[in-house]
Amino acid sequence: MARRRGADAAMMGRTIFIDPGRCIGCQACVSACRECDSHRGKSMIHLDYTDPGQSVASLPTVCMHCEDPVAPCAEVCPADAILVTADGVVQQADTTRCIGCANCVNACPFGVPKIDLQAKLQMKCNLCYDRTAYGLAPMCATVCPTGALFYGTLEELQAERPGVQVADSFAFGDVVVSTGVAMVVPADKVQWPVPGGLPVVEVNGVDVR
Protein backbone atom coordinates (compact mmCIF):
# COMPACT_ATOMS: atom_id res chain seq x y z
CA MET A 1 0.00 0.00 0.00
CA ALA A 2 1.34 3.42 -0.91
CA ARG A 3 2.00 5.84 1.90
CA ARG A 4 -0.60 8.58 2.06
CA ARG A 5 0.36 12.17 2.62
CA GLY A 6 -3.25 13.15 3.11
CA ALA A 7 -5.42 15.60 1.23
CA ASP A 8 -3.99 18.64 3.01
CA ALA A 9 -1.43 20.17 0.65
CA ALA A 10 0.31 21.92 3.54
CA MET A 11 1.51 18.56 4.86
CA MET A 12 4.19 18.45 2.16
CA GLY A 13 7.15 20.65 3.06
CA ARG A 14 9.33 22.67 0.71
CA THR A 15 10.85 20.40 -1.88
CA ILE A 16 11.52 20.06 -5.60
CA PHE A 17 8.61 19.27 -7.89
CA ILE A 18 9.65 17.89 -11.28
CA ASP A 19 7.34 18.74 -14.17
CA PRO A 20 8.52 16.75 -17.23
CA GLY A 21 5.97 18.44 -19.49
CA ARG A 22 7.76 21.77 -19.02
CA CYS A 23 11.32 20.56 -19.62
CA ILE A 24 12.83 21.86 -22.87
CA GLY A 25 16.22 20.19 -22.50
CA CYS A 26 18.12 23.49 -22.28
CA GLN A 27 20.48 22.09 -19.61
CA ALA A 28 20.46 25.35 -17.64
CA CYS A 29 19.98 23.19 -14.53
CA VAL A 30 23.04 21.12 -15.39
CA SER A 31 25.19 24.22 -15.85
CA ALA A 32 23.92 25.81 -12.63
CA CYS A 33 24.55 22.66 -10.64
CA ARG A 34 28.22 22.80 -11.60
CA GLU A 35 28.46 26.12 -9.75
CA CYS A 36 27.39 24.72 -6.36
CA ASP A 37 30.11 25.23 -3.76
CA SER A 38 29.95 21.65 -2.47
CA HIS A 39 30.85 20.11 -5.85
CA ARG A 40 32.03 22.98 -8.02
CA GLY A 41 32.82 21.89 -11.56
CA LYS A 42 30.68 18.74 -11.46
CA SER A 43 26.95 18.56 -12.08
CA MET A 44 24.84 16.35 -9.82
CA ILE A 45 21.84 16.61 -12.14
CA HIS A 46 21.51 15.16 -15.62
CA LEU A 47 18.89 14.99 -18.33
CA ASP A 48 17.28 11.75 -19.40
CA TYR A 49 15.79 11.59 -22.88
CA THR A 50 12.59 9.58 -22.84
CA ASP A 51 12.82 8.21 -26.39
CA PRO A 52 16.21 9.00 -27.98
CA GLY A 53 16.08 9.22 -31.74
CA GLN A 54 12.31 9.48 -31.78
CA SER A 55 11.57 12.45 -29.54
CA VAL A 56 13.30 15.48 -28.02
CA ALA A 57 11.33 15.01 -24.78
CA SER A 58 13.63 15.19 -21.77
CA LEU A 59 13.42 14.79 -18.02
CA PRO A 60 15.68 16.41 -15.41
CA THR A 61 16.92 13.70 -13.06
CA VAL A 62 17.66 14.65 -9.47
CA CYS A 63 17.84 12.59 -6.30
CA MET A 64 14.30 11.72 -5.20
CA HIS A 65 15.36 11.62 -1.51
CA CYS A 66 13.59 8.37 -0.67
CA GLU A 67 11.63 8.44 2.59
CA ASP A 68 9.95 5.03 2.79
CA PRO A 69 11.96 2.89 2.67
CA VAL A 70 14.52 5.40 3.89
CA ALA A 71 17.38 5.94 1.44
CA PRO A 72 18.16 2.48 0.03
CA CYS A 73 21.53 3.89 -1.05
CA ALA A 74 22.45 4.69 2.56
CA GLU A 75 21.15 1.37 3.84
CA VAL A 76 23.55 -0.63 1.66
CA CYS A 77 26.62 1.55 2.16
CA PRO A 78 29.24 -0.57 3.98
CA ALA A 79 31.21 2.51 5.03
CA ASP A 80 28.29 4.54 6.44
CA ALA A 81 29.29 7.29 4.04
CA ILE A 82 25.77 8.49 3.16
CA LEU A 83 24.08 10.70 5.75
CA VAL A 84 20.33 11.27 5.92
CA THR A 85 19.60 14.56 7.67
CA ALA A 86 16.84 15.02 10.23
CA ASP A 87 14.71 16.75 7.60
CA GLY A 88 15.03 13.84 5.17
CA VAL A 89 17.71 15.06 2.77
CA VAL A 90 19.89 12.21 1.55
CA GLN A 91 23.38 13.64 1.35
CA GLN A 92 26.11 12.94 -1.15
CA ALA A 93 28.64 10.42 0.16
CA ASP A 94 31.18 11.69 2.67
CA THR A 95 34.43 11.90 0.71
CA THR A 96 36.43 10.78 3.75
CA ARG A 97 34.42 7.55 4.05
CA CYS A 98 33.25 6.59 0.55
CA ILE A 99 35.16 3.63 -0.90
CA GLY A 100 33.60 3.77 -4.37
CA CYS A 101 32.07 0.30 -4.11
CA ALA A 102 28.95 1.31 -6.13
CA ASN A 103 26.53 -0.48 -3.79
CA CYS A 104 24.48 2.72 -3.72
CA VAL A 105 24.33 2.83 -7.51
CA ASN A 106 22.86 -0.66 -7.62
CA ALA A 107 20.44 -0.01 -4.75
CA CYS A 108 18.90 3.24 -6.01
CA PRO A 109 15.54 2.51 -7.68
CA PHE A 110 15.77 5.73 -9.69
CA GLY A 111 19.31 5.28 -11.00
CA VAL A 112 20.55 8.55 -9.52
CA PRO A 113 23.98 8.01 -7.86
CA LYS A 114 26.99 7.92 -10.12
CA ILE A 115 30.54 6.84 -9.38
CA ASP A 116 33.38 9.18 -10.29
CA LEU A 117 35.78 6.50 -11.49
CA GLN A 118 38.81 8.76 -11.28
CA ALA A 119 38.11 9.90 -7.72
CA LYS A 120 36.46 6.58 -6.74
CA LEU A 121 33.65 8.50 -5.08
CA GLN A 122 29.87 8.47 -5.25
CA MET A 123 28.36 11.65 -6.63
CA LYS A 124 24.70 12.66 -6.41
CA CYS A 125 22.28 15.51 -5.81
CA ASN A 126 21.97 16.61 -2.18
CA LEU A 127 19.13 19.08 -2.81
CA CYS A 128 21.67 21.93 -2.61
CA TYR A 129 21.62 21.48 1.15
CA ASP A 130 24.06 24.35 1.59
CA ARG A 131 21.28 26.56 0.17
CA THR A 132 18.01 24.89 1.19
CA ALA A 133 19.11 24.67 4.83
CA TYR A 134 18.99 28.48 4.81
CA GLY A 135 15.71 28.80 2.93
CA LEU A 136 17.20 29.33 -0.53
CA ALA A 137 16.04 27.39 -3.58
CA PRO A 138 18.38 24.80 -5.15
CA MET A 139 20.46 26.15 -8.00
CA CYS A 140 18.65 24.04 -10.61
CA ALA A 141 15.21 25.36 -9.67
CA THR A 142 16.52 28.92 -9.52
CA VAL A 143 17.61 28.96 -13.17
CA CYS A 144 14.99 26.73 -14.83
CA PRO A 145 13.33 29.02 -17.40
CA THR A 146 10.11 27.02 -17.73
CA GLY A 147 9.43 25.88 -14.17
CA ALA A 148 10.15 22.23 -14.93
CA LEU A 149 11.96 22.29 -11.59
CA PHE A 150 9.85 24.07 -8.99
CA TYR A 151 10.97 24.54 -5.38
CA GLY A 152 8.36 25.23 -2.73
CA THR A 153 5.42 23.62 -0.99
CA LEU A 154 2.64 21.73 -2.73
CA GLU A 155 0.31 24.51 -1.63
CA GLU A 156 2.51 27.09 -3.38
CA LEU A 157 2.70 24.95 -6.52
CA GLN A 158 -1.07 24.51 -6.64
CA ALA A 159 -1.62 28.24 -6.11
CA GLU A 160 0.61 29.00 -9.09
CA ARG A 161 -0.68 26.12 -11.23
CA PRO A 162 -4.33 25.46 -10.34
CA GLY A 163 -5.41 21.86 -10.76
CA VAL A 164 -1.89 20.46 -10.81
CA GLN A 165 -1.50 16.91 -9.54
CA VAL A 166 1.65 15.41 -8.07
CA ALA A 167 2.86 11.96 -7.11
CA ASP A 168 5.46 11.00 -4.54
CA SER A 169 5.00 7.22 -4.43
CA PHE A 170 6.25 4.90 -7.16
CA ALA A 171 5.91 1.15 -7.67
CA PHE A 172 8.81 -1.16 -8.50
CA GLY A 173 7.19 -4.55 -8.81
CA ASP A 174 5.65 -5.22 -5.41
CA VAL A 175 7.71 -2.52 -3.69
CA VAL A 176 6.39 1.01 -3.28
CA VAL A 177 8.91 3.79 -2.71
CA SER A 178 7.75 7.11 -1.25
CA THR A 179 9.95 10.10 -1.92
CA GLY A 180 10.67 13.57 -0.63
CA VAL A 181 10.84 14.97 -4.17
CA ALA A 182 7.56 14.83 -6.12
CA MET A 183 6.63 14.44 -9.78
CA VAL A 184 3.94 16.48 -11.53
CA VAL A 185 1.54 14.25 -13.46
CA PRO A 186 -0.92 15.18 -16.22
CA ALA A 187 -4.21 16.34 -14.75
CA ASP A 188 -6.23 14.05 -17.02
CA LYS A 189 -4.26 10.89 -16.21
CA VAL A 190 -4.02 9.51 -12.70
CA GLN A 191 -2.16 6.44 -13.95
CA TRP A 192 0.88 7.88 -15.65
CA PRO A 193 4.09 5.93 -16.30
CA VAL A 194 7.15 7.90 -15.31
CA PRO A 195 9.84 7.57 -18.03
CA GLY A 196 11.48 4.24 -17.35
CA GLY A 197 8.17 2.48 -16.77
CA LEU A 198 7.51 3.37 -13.14
CA PRO A 199 3.75 3.57 -12.54
CA VAL A 200 2.58 6.31 -10.23
CA VAL A 201 0.55 4.83 -7.39
CA GLU A 202 -0.33 7.94 -5.41
CA VAL A 203 -1.59 11.30 -6.68
CA ASN A 204 -2.16 14.23 -4.32
CA GLY A 205 -2.21 11.82 -1.40
CA VAL A 206 -4.71 9.38 -2.93
CA ASP A 207 -3.83 5.80 -3.83
CA VAL A 208 -4.75 5.39 -7.52
CA ARG A 209 -3.76 1.78 -8.13
mmCIF file of C-alpha atoms in Angstrom, residues 12-208:
data_model
loop_
_atom_site.group_PDB
_atom_site.id
_atom_site.type_symbol
_atom_site.label_atom_id
_atom_site.label_comp_id
_atom_site.label_asym_id
_atom_site.label_seq_id
_atom_site.Cartn_x
_atom_site.Cartn_y
_atom_site.Cartn_z
ATOM 1 C CA MET A 12 4.187 18.449 2.158
ATOM 2 C CA GLY A 13 7.149 20.654 3.057
ATOM 3 C CA ARG A 14 9.325 22.667 0.710
ATOM 4 C CA THR A 15 10.849 20.397 -1.881
ATOM 5 C CA ILE A 16 11.519 20.059 -5.597
ATOM 6 C CA PHE A 17 8.608 19.272 -7.890
ATOM 7 C CA ILE A 18 9.650 17.892 -11.275
ATOM 8 C CA ASP A 19 7.335 18.744 -14.171
ATOM 9 C CA PRO A 20 8.516 16.751 -17.232
ATOM 10 C CA GLY A 21 5.974 18.444 -19.494
ATOM 11 C CA ARG A 22 7.758 21.772 -19.025
ATOM 12 C CA CYS A 23 11.322 20.556 -19.616
ATOM 13 C CA ILE A 24 12.830 21.863 -22.870
ATOM 14 C CA GLY A 25 16.219 20.194 -22.503
ATOM 15 C CA CYS A 26 18.120 23.490 -22.280
ATOM 16 C CA GLN A 27 20.481 22.093 -19.611
ATOM 17 C CA ALA A 28 20.457 25.348 -17.635
ATOM 18 C CA CYS A 29 19.976 23.193 -14.530
ATOM 19 C CA VAL A 30 23.041 21.116 -15.387
ATOM 20 C CA SER A 31 25.187 24.217 -15.850
ATOM 21 C CA ALA A 32 23.921 25.815 -12.634
ATOM 22 C CA CYS A 33 24.549 22.659 -10.636
ATOM 23 C CA ARG A 34 28.224 22.797 -11.596
ATOM 24 C CA GLU A 35 28.461 26.119 -9.748
ATOM 25 C CA CYS A 36 27.394 24.717 -6.362
ATOM 26 C CA ASP A 37 30.107 25.227 -3.761
ATOM 27 C CA SER A 38 29.951 21.649 -2.470
ATOM 28 C CA HIS A 39 30.853 20.110 -5.846
ATOM 29 C CA ARG A 40 32.034 22.984 -8.020
ATOM 30 C CA GLY A 41 32.824 21.888 -11.560
ATOM 31 C CA LYS A 42 30.677 18.742 -11.458
ATOM 32 C CA SER A 43 26.949 18.558 -12.079
ATOM 33 C CA MET A 44 24.842 16.352 -9.822
ATOM 34 C CA ILE A 45 21.836 16.610 -12.145
ATOM 35 C CA HIS A 46 21.507 15.164 -15.620
ATOM 36 C CA LEU A 47 18.893 14.990 -18.334
ATOM 37 C CA ASP A 48 17.281 11.749 -19.405
ATOM 38 C CA TYR A 49 15.793 11.592 -22.879
ATOM 39 C CA THR A 50 12.592 9.579 -22.840
ATOM 40 C CA ASP A 51 12.821 8.214 -26.390
ATOM 41 C CA PRO A 52 16.208 9.005 -27.977
ATOM 42 C CA GLY A 53 16.085 9.224 -31.737
ATOM 43 C CA GLN A 54 12.313 9.484 -31.780
ATOM 44 C CA SER A 55 11.567 12.455 -29.537
ATOM 45 C CA VAL A 56 13.296 15.479 -28.018
ATOM 46 C CA ALA A 57 11.330 15.013 -24.782
ATOM 47 C CA SER A 58 13.632 15.186 -21.773
ATOM 48 C CA LEU A 59 13.419 14.794 -18.021
ATOM 49 C CA PRO A 60 15.684 16.408 -15.408
ATOM 50 C CA THR A 61 16.920 13.696 -13.062
ATOM 51 C CA VAL A 62 17.659 14.650 -9.466
ATOM 52 C CA CYS A 63 17.835 12.593 -6.298
ATOM 53 C CA MET A 64 14.302 11.717 -5.196
ATOM 54 C CA HIS A 65 15.362 11.617 -1.506
ATOM 55 C CA CYS A 66 13.591 8.371 -0.669
ATOM 56 C CA GLU A 67 11.633 8.441 2.589
ATOM 57 C CA ASP A 68 9.946 5.032 2.789
ATOM 58 C CA PRO A 69 11.958 2.892 2.670
ATOM 59 C CA VAL A 70 14.523 5.399 3.889
ATOM 60 C CA ALA A 71 17.385 5.941 1.440
ATOM 61 C CA PRO A 72 18.163 2.476 0.035
ATOM 62 C CA CYS A 73 21.535 3.892 -1.050
ATOM 63 C CA ALA A 74 22.451 4.694 2.556
ATOM 64 C CA GLU A 75 21.148 1.371 3.836
ATOM 65 C CA VAL A 76 23.552 -0.635 1.663
ATOM 66 C CA CYS A 77 26.622 1.555 2.164
ATOM 67 C CA PRO A 78 29.242 -0.566 3.983
ATOM 68 C CA ALA A 79 31.207 2.513 5.032
ATOM 69 C CA ASP A 80 28.286 4.540 6.438
ATOM 70 C CA ALA A 81 29.286 7.286 4.036
ATOM 71 C CA ILE A 82 25.770 8.495 3.158
ATOM 72 C CA LEU A 83 24.080 10.698 5.752
ATOM 73 C CA VAL A 84 20.330 11.274 5.916
ATOM 74 C CA THR A 85 19.596 14.563 7.669
ATOM 75 C CA ALA A 86 16.836 15.024 10.233
ATOM 76 C CA ASP A 87 14.706 16.752 7.597
ATOM 77 C CA GLY A 88 15.030 13.841 5.169
ATOM 78 C CA VAL A 89 17.706 15.064 2.774
ATOM 79 C CA VAL A 90 19.895 12.205 1.546
ATOM 80 C CA GLN A 91 23.378 13.642 1.347
ATOM 81 C CA GLN A 92 26.106 12.937 -1.154
ATOM 82 C CA ALA A 93 28.640 10.419 0.160
ATOM 83 C CA ASP A 94 31.183 11.690 2.669
ATOM 84 C CA THR A 95 34.430 11.901 0.708
ATOM 85 C CA THR A 96 36.427 10.778 3.753
ATOM 86 C CA ARG A 97 34.419 7.549 4.052
ATOM 87 C CA CYS A 98 33.251 6.587 0.550
ATOM 88 C CA ILE A 99 35.159 3.627 -0.902
ATOM 89 C CA GLY A 100 33.605 3.770 -4.365
ATOM 90 C CA CYS A 101 32.069 0.300 -4.115
ATOM 91 C CA ALA A 102 28.955 1.311 -6.126
ATOM 92 C CA ASN A 103 26.530 -0.481 -3.789
ATOM 93 C CA CYS A 104 24.479 2.718 -3.720
ATOM 94 C CA VAL A 105 24.331 2.829 -7.513
ATOM 95 C CA ASN A 106 22.864 -0.663 -7.618
ATOM 96 C CA ALA A 107 20.438 -0.011 -4.747
ATOM 97 C CA CYS A 108 18.899 3.235 -6.014
ATOM 98 C CA PRO A 109 15.540 2.510 -7.681
ATOM 99 C CA PHE A 110 15.774 5.735 -9.685
ATOM 100 C CA GLY A 111 19.314 5.284 -10.995
ATOM 101 C CA VAL A 112 20.547 8.554 -9.516
ATOM 102 C CA PRO A 113 23.975 8.009 -7.855
ATOM 103 C CA LYS A 114 26.994 7.916 -10.124
ATOM 104 C CA ILE A 115 30.539 6.835 -9.383
ATOM 105 C CA ASP A 116 33.379 9.178 -10.287
ATOM 106 C CA LEU A 117 35.779 6.500 -11.488
ATOM 107 C CA GLN A 118 38.810 8.758 -11.275
ATOM 108 C CA ALA A 119 38.110 9.900 -7.724
ATOM 109 C CA LYS A 120 36.458 6.581 -6.742
ATOM 110 C CA LEU A 121 33.653 8.505 -5.077
ATOM 111 C CA GLN A 122 29.871 8.467 -5.251
ATOM 112 C CA MET A 123 28.357 11.650 -6.635
ATOM 113 C CA LYS A 124 24.701 12.662 -6.413
ATOM 114 C CA CYS A 125 22.278 15.514 -5.813
ATOM 115 C CA ASN A 126 21.971 16.606 -2.181
ATOM 116 C CA LEU A 127 19.127 19.085 -2.807
ATOM 117 C CA CYS A 128 21.672 21.932 -2.609
ATOM 118 C CA TYR A 129 21.622 21.482 1.146
ATOM 119 C CA ASP A 130 24.060 24.353 1.591
ATOM 120 C CA ARG A 131 21.285 26.559 0.169
ATOM 121 C CA THR A 132 18.012 24.895 1.192
ATOM 122 C CA ALA A 133 19.112 24.669 4.832
ATOM 123 C CA TYR A 134 18.991 28.481 4.809
ATOM 124 C CA GLY A 135 15.708 28.797 2.935
ATOM 125 C CA LEU A 136 17.197 29.327 -0.526
ATOM 126 C CA ALA A 137 16.043 27.386 -3.579
ATOM 127 C CA PRO A 138 18.375 24.804 -5.145
ATOM 128 C CA MET A 139 20.462 26.147 -8.003
ATOM 129 C CA CYS A 140 18.654 24.040 -10.608
ATOM 130 C CA ALA A 141 15.205 25.357 -9.669
ATOM 131 C CA THR A 142 16.521 28.916 -9.519
ATOM 132 C CA VAL A 143 17.609 28.960 -13.168
ATOM 133 C CA CYS A 144 14.995 26.731 -14.827
ATOM 134 C CA PRO A 145 13.333 29.023 -17.402
ATOM 135 C CA THR A 146 10.113 27.020 -17.725
ATOM 136 C CA GLY A 147 9.429 25.881 -14.171
ATOM 137 C CA ALA A 148 10.152 22.234 -14.932
ATOM 138 C CA LEU A 149 11.963 22.285 -11.592
ATOM 139 C CA PHE A 150 9.849 24.070 -8.985
ATOM 140 C CA TYR A 151 10.966 24.542 -5.385
ATOM 141 C CA GLY A 152 8.364 25.229 -2.733
ATOM 142 C CA THR A 153 5.421 23.618 -0.991
ATOM 143 C CA LEU A 154 2.639 21.728 -2.729
ATOM 144 C CA GLU A 155 0.312 24.512 -1.633
ATOM 145 C CA GLU A 156 2.510 27.089 -3.379
ATOM 146 C CA LEU A 157 2.699 24.954 -6.517
ATOM 147 C CA GLN A 158 -1.071 24.510 -6.644
ATOM 148 C CA ALA A 159 -1.622 28.239 -6.106
ATOM 149 C CA GLU A 160 0.609 28.998 -9.093
ATOM 150 C CA ARG A 161 -0.679 26.117 -11.233
ATOM 151 C CA PRO A 162 -4.330 25.459 -10.342
ATOM 152 C CA GLY A 163 -5.415 21.856 -10.760
ATOM 153 C CA VAL A 164 -1.887 20.464 -10.809
ATOM 154 C CA GLN A 165 -1.502 16.913 -9.542
ATOM 155 C CA VAL A 166 1.649 15.415 -8.072
ATOM 156 C CA ALA A 167 2.856 11.959 -7.107
ATOM 157 C CA ASP A 168 5.461 11.002 -4.541
ATOM 158 C CA SER A 169 5.004 7.220 -4.427
ATOM 159 C CA PHE A 170 6.255 4.901 -7.158
ATOM 160 C CA ALA A 171 5.913 1.151 -7.665
ATOM 161 C CA PHE A 172 8.812 -1.156 -8.501
ATOM 162 C CA GLY A 173 7.185 -4.551 -8.811
ATOM 163 C CA ASP A 174 5.646 -5.221 -5.405
ATOM 164 C CA VAL A 175 7.709 -2.524 -3.686
ATOM 165 C CA VAL A 176 6.387 1.014 -3.283
ATOM 166 C CA VAL A 177 8.911 3.794 -2.711
ATOM 167 C CA SER A 178 7.746 7.108 -1.247
ATOM 168 C CA THR A 179 9.949 10.096 -1.920
ATOM 169 C CA GLY A 180 10.672 13.574 -0.627
ATOM 170 C CA VAL A 181 10.835 14.974 -4.168
ATOM 171 C CA ALA A 182 7.565 14.831 -6.119
ATOM 172 C CA MET A 183 6.630 14.440 -9.781
ATOM 173 C CA VAL A 184 3.944 16.483 -11.532
ATOM 174 C CA VAL A 185 1.538 14.252 -13.460
ATOM 175 C CA PRO A 186 -0.921 15.177 -16.225
ATOM 176 C CA ALA A 187 -4.214 16.336 -14.754
ATOM 177 C CA ASP A 188 -6.230 14.047 -17.025
ATOM 178 C CA LYS A 189 -4.264 10.893 -16.206
ATOM 179 C CA VAL A 190 -4.021 9.514 -12.700
ATOM 180 C CA GLN A 191 -2.163 6.440 -13.953
ATOM 181 C CA TRP A 192 0.882 7.879 -15.655
ATOM 182 C CA PRO A 193 4.086 5.934 -16.296
ATOM 183 C CA VAL A 194 7.151 7.903 -15.310
ATOM 184 C CA PRO A 195 9.838 7.566 -18.031
ATOM 185 C CA GLY A 196 11.476 4.244 -17.346
ATOM 186 C CA GLY A 197 8.170 2.485 -16.774
ATOM 187 C CA LEU A 198 7.513 3.370 -13.136
ATOM 188 C CA PRO A 199 3.754 3.573 -12.542
ATOM 189 C CA VAL A 200 2.577 6.312 -10.233
ATOM 190 C CA VAL A 201 0.555 4.832 -7.386
ATOM 191 C CA GLU A 202 -0.335 7.941 -5.407
ATOM 192 C CA VAL A 203 -1.591 11.299 -6.676
ATOM 193 C CA ASN A 204 -2.164 14.230 -4.318
ATOM 194 C CA GLY A 205 -2.213 11.821 -1.399
ATOM 195 C CA VAL A 206 -4.713 9.383 -2.933
ATOM 196 C CA ASP A 207 -3.829 5.799 -3.831
ATOM 197 C CA VAL A 208 -4.749 5.386 -7.516
#
